[in-house]
Short mmCIF file of C-alpha atoms in Angstrom, two decimals:
data_model
loop_
_atom_site.label_atom_id
_atom_site.label_comp_id
_atom_site.label_asym_id
_atom_site.label_seq_id
_atom_site.Cartn_x
_atom_site.Cartn_y
_atom_site.Cartn_z
CA MET C 1 13.25 -19.25 -5.86
CA SER C 2 9.78 -20.84 -5.87
CA THR C 3 6.76 -18.81 -6.88
CA PHE C 4 3.16 -18.46 -5.74
CA SER C 5 0.05 -16.70 -7.00
CA LEU C 6 -0.42 -13.10 -5.84
CA LYS C 7 -3.52 -11.05 -6.53
CA VAL C 8 -3.71 -7.36 -5.55
CA VAL C 9 -7.15 -5.78 -5.89
CA THR C 10 -8.60 -2.31 -5.20
CA PRO C 11 -12.19 -1.18 -5.72
CA GLU C 12 -11.10 0.39 -9.03
CA ARG C 13 -8.86 -2.27 -10.53
CA GLU C 14 -6.84 -5.43 -10.30
CA LEU C 15 -3.22 -4.30 -9.99
CA LEU C 16 -1.62 -7.70 -10.16
CA ASN C 17 -2.62 -11.31 -10.73
CA GLU C 18 0.46 -13.40 -11.41
CA GLU C 19 3.20 -15.58 -10.02
CA VAL C 20 5.71 -13.87 -7.70
CA SER C 21 8.66 -14.96 -5.58
CA ARG C 22 7.96 -12.83 -2.49
CA VAL C 23 5.74 -10.07 -1.15
CA ILE C 24 6.38 -7.88 1.89
CA VAL C 25 3.61 -5.70 3.34
CA ARG C 26 2.96 -3.86 6.61
CA THR C 27 0.26 -5.36 8.79
CA THR C 28 -1.10 -3.80 11.96
CA SER C 29 1.39 -6.06 13.81
CA GLY C 30 4.41 -5.12 11.68
CA ASP C 31 5.95 -6.10 8.35
CA ILE C 32 5.42 -9.61 7.04
CA GLY C 33 7.12 -11.42 4.20
CA ILE C 34 5.27 -14.09 2.27
CA LEU C 35 7.03 -16.86 0.37
CA LYS C 36 5.67 -19.99 -1.30
CA GLY C 37 4.36 -22.43 1.30
CA HIS C 38 3.54 -19.79 3.92
CA ALA C 39 1.04 -20.95 6.54
CA ASN C 40 -2.58 -19.89 6.12
CA TYR C 41 -2.83 -16.33 7.34
CA ILE C 42 -5.23 -13.36 7.44
CA ALA C 43 -4.29 -9.90 8.74
CA PRO C 44 -5.34 -6.27 8.44
CA LEU C 45 -2.91 -4.02 6.59
CA GLU C 46 -1.56 -0.61 7.55
CA ILE C 47 -0.64 2.31 5.35
CA GLY C 48 2.80 1.42 4.03
CA ARG C 49 4.99 0.01 1.33
CA MET C 50 4.36 -3.19 -0.60
CA ARG C 51 7.45 -4.87 -2.08
CA ILE C 52 7.03 -7.63 -4.62
CA GLN C 53 9.88 -9.70 -5.98
CA MET C 54 9.09 -11.05 -9.42
CA PRO C 55 10.48 -14.43 -10.61
CA ASN C 56 13.00 -12.63 -12.87
CA GLY C 57 14.43 -10.79 -9.82
CA GLU C 58 12.72 -7.45 -10.59
CA GLU C 59 11.31 -5.70 -7.54
CA ARG C 60 7.98 -3.85 -7.81
CA ILE C 61 7.12 -1.28 -5.14
CA ALA C 62 3.74 0.25 -4.38
CA ALA C 63 2.10 2.55 -1.86
CA ILE C 64 -0.75 0.78 -0.09
CA ALA C 65 -3.39 2.24 2.22
CA GLY C 66 -4.74 -0.43 4.51
CA GLY C 67 -6.85 -3.42 3.64
CA MET C 68 -6.43 -7.14 4.24
CA ILE C 69 -4.00 -9.88 3.26
CA LYS C 70 -5.10 -13.50 2.98
CA VAL C 71 -2.75 -16.42 2.43
CA ASP C 72 -3.99 -19.94 1.75
CA GLU C 73 -3.10 -23.01 -0.33
CA HIS C 74 -4.32 -21.23 -3.49
CA GLY C 75 -2.01 -18.22 -3.08
CA THR C 76 -2.05 -14.75 -1.58
CA THR C 77 -4.69 -12.07 -2.02
CA ILE C 78 -4.35 -8.44 -0.99
CA LEU C 79 -7.55 -6.38 -0.89
CA THR C 80 -6.96 -2.67 -0.35
CA ASN C 81 -8.78 0.61 -0.77
CA MET C 82 -5.80 2.23 -2.47
CA CYS C 83 -2.64 0.94 -4.09
CA GLU C 84 -0.36 2.79 -6.51
CA TRP C 85 2.79 1.52 -8.16
CA LYS C 86 5.80 3.73 -7.39
CA GLU C 87 5.92 4.91 -11.00
CA GLU C 88 2.23 5.98 -10.83
CA ILE C 89 2.68 8.30 -7.84
CA ASN C 90 2.14 11.97 -8.65
CA LEU C 91 4.59 13.76 -6.32
CA GLU C 92 3.01 17.18 -6.77
CA ARG C 93 -0.44 15.81 -5.89
CA ALA C 94 0.97 13.96 -2.86
CA LYS C 95 2.68 17.14 -1.58
CA LYS C 96 -0.55 19.11 -1.99
CA ALA C 97 -2.41 16.40 -0.07
CA GLU C 98 0.23 16.64 2.69
CA GLN C 99 -0.21 20.42 2.94
CA LYS C 100 -4.00 20.13 3.03
CA ALA C 101 -3.87 17.42 5.71
CA ARG C 102 -1.49 19.52 7.83
CA TYR C 103 -3.86 22.48 7.50
CA TYR C 104 -6.81 20.40 8.74
CA LEU C 105 -4.75 19.06 11.63
CA ASP C 106 -4.43 22.69 12.78
CA HIS C 107 -7.97 23.68 11.71
CA PRO C 108 -10.27 20.66 12.11
CA THR C 109 -13.87 20.77 10.90
CA GLN C 110 -16.82 18.40 11.13
CA THR C 111 -15.85 16.75 7.84
CA HIS C 112 -12.08 17.01 8.32
CA THR C 113 -11.58 15.83 11.88
CA ILE C 114 -8.13 15.35 13.38
CA GLU C 115 -8.49 11.58 12.85
CA ILE C 116 -9.28 11.99 9.15
CA ALA C 117 -6.54 14.59 8.68
CA THR C 118 -4.04 12.27 10.40
CA LEU C 119 -5.01 9.40 8.11
CA LYS C 120 -4.72 11.60 5.01
CA LEU C 121 -1.33 12.88 6.19
CA LYS C 122 -0.04 9.31 6.66
CA ARG C 123 -1.20 8.36 3.15
CA ALA C 124 0.39 11.45 1.60
CA LEU C 125 3.70 10.95 3.44
CA ASN C 126 3.73 7.28 2.45
CA ARG C 127 3.40 8.22 -1.22
CA ILE C 128 6.09 10.88 -0.93
CA ASN C 129 8.51 8.52 0.83
CA ILE C 130 7.98 5.76 -1.72
CA PHE C 131 8.37 8.17 -4.65
CA GLU C 132 11.60 9.63 -3.23
CA ASP C 133 13.10 6.28 -2.20
#
């Protein structure tokens, strides 16, 4: 399978900058798979799973929390606020975040509105699902 350049960047670090065979991410319009030669493309990302197939056939999985994907003739770039490889996910921390978010859904405050609590719950559940998959 042909490869293309994929760069995944968060504000804290560059998670990946190498040749890959395929990447699948969730956009606001649904999941999209990118292969070499994909048409130029820009889209906002949702909270979800990122699957990367490496040239050796290995699959890397990460939790991703929004951002943007850009595809052009130079490769694919994913910019996101948060991305964790499956093996980096702390299940205990994710479950605590889920409980806290559920609490604030039932007891909203000025700083923890229902919208913020819902977002935090989605991120926590995404991490839990990816860890347990």
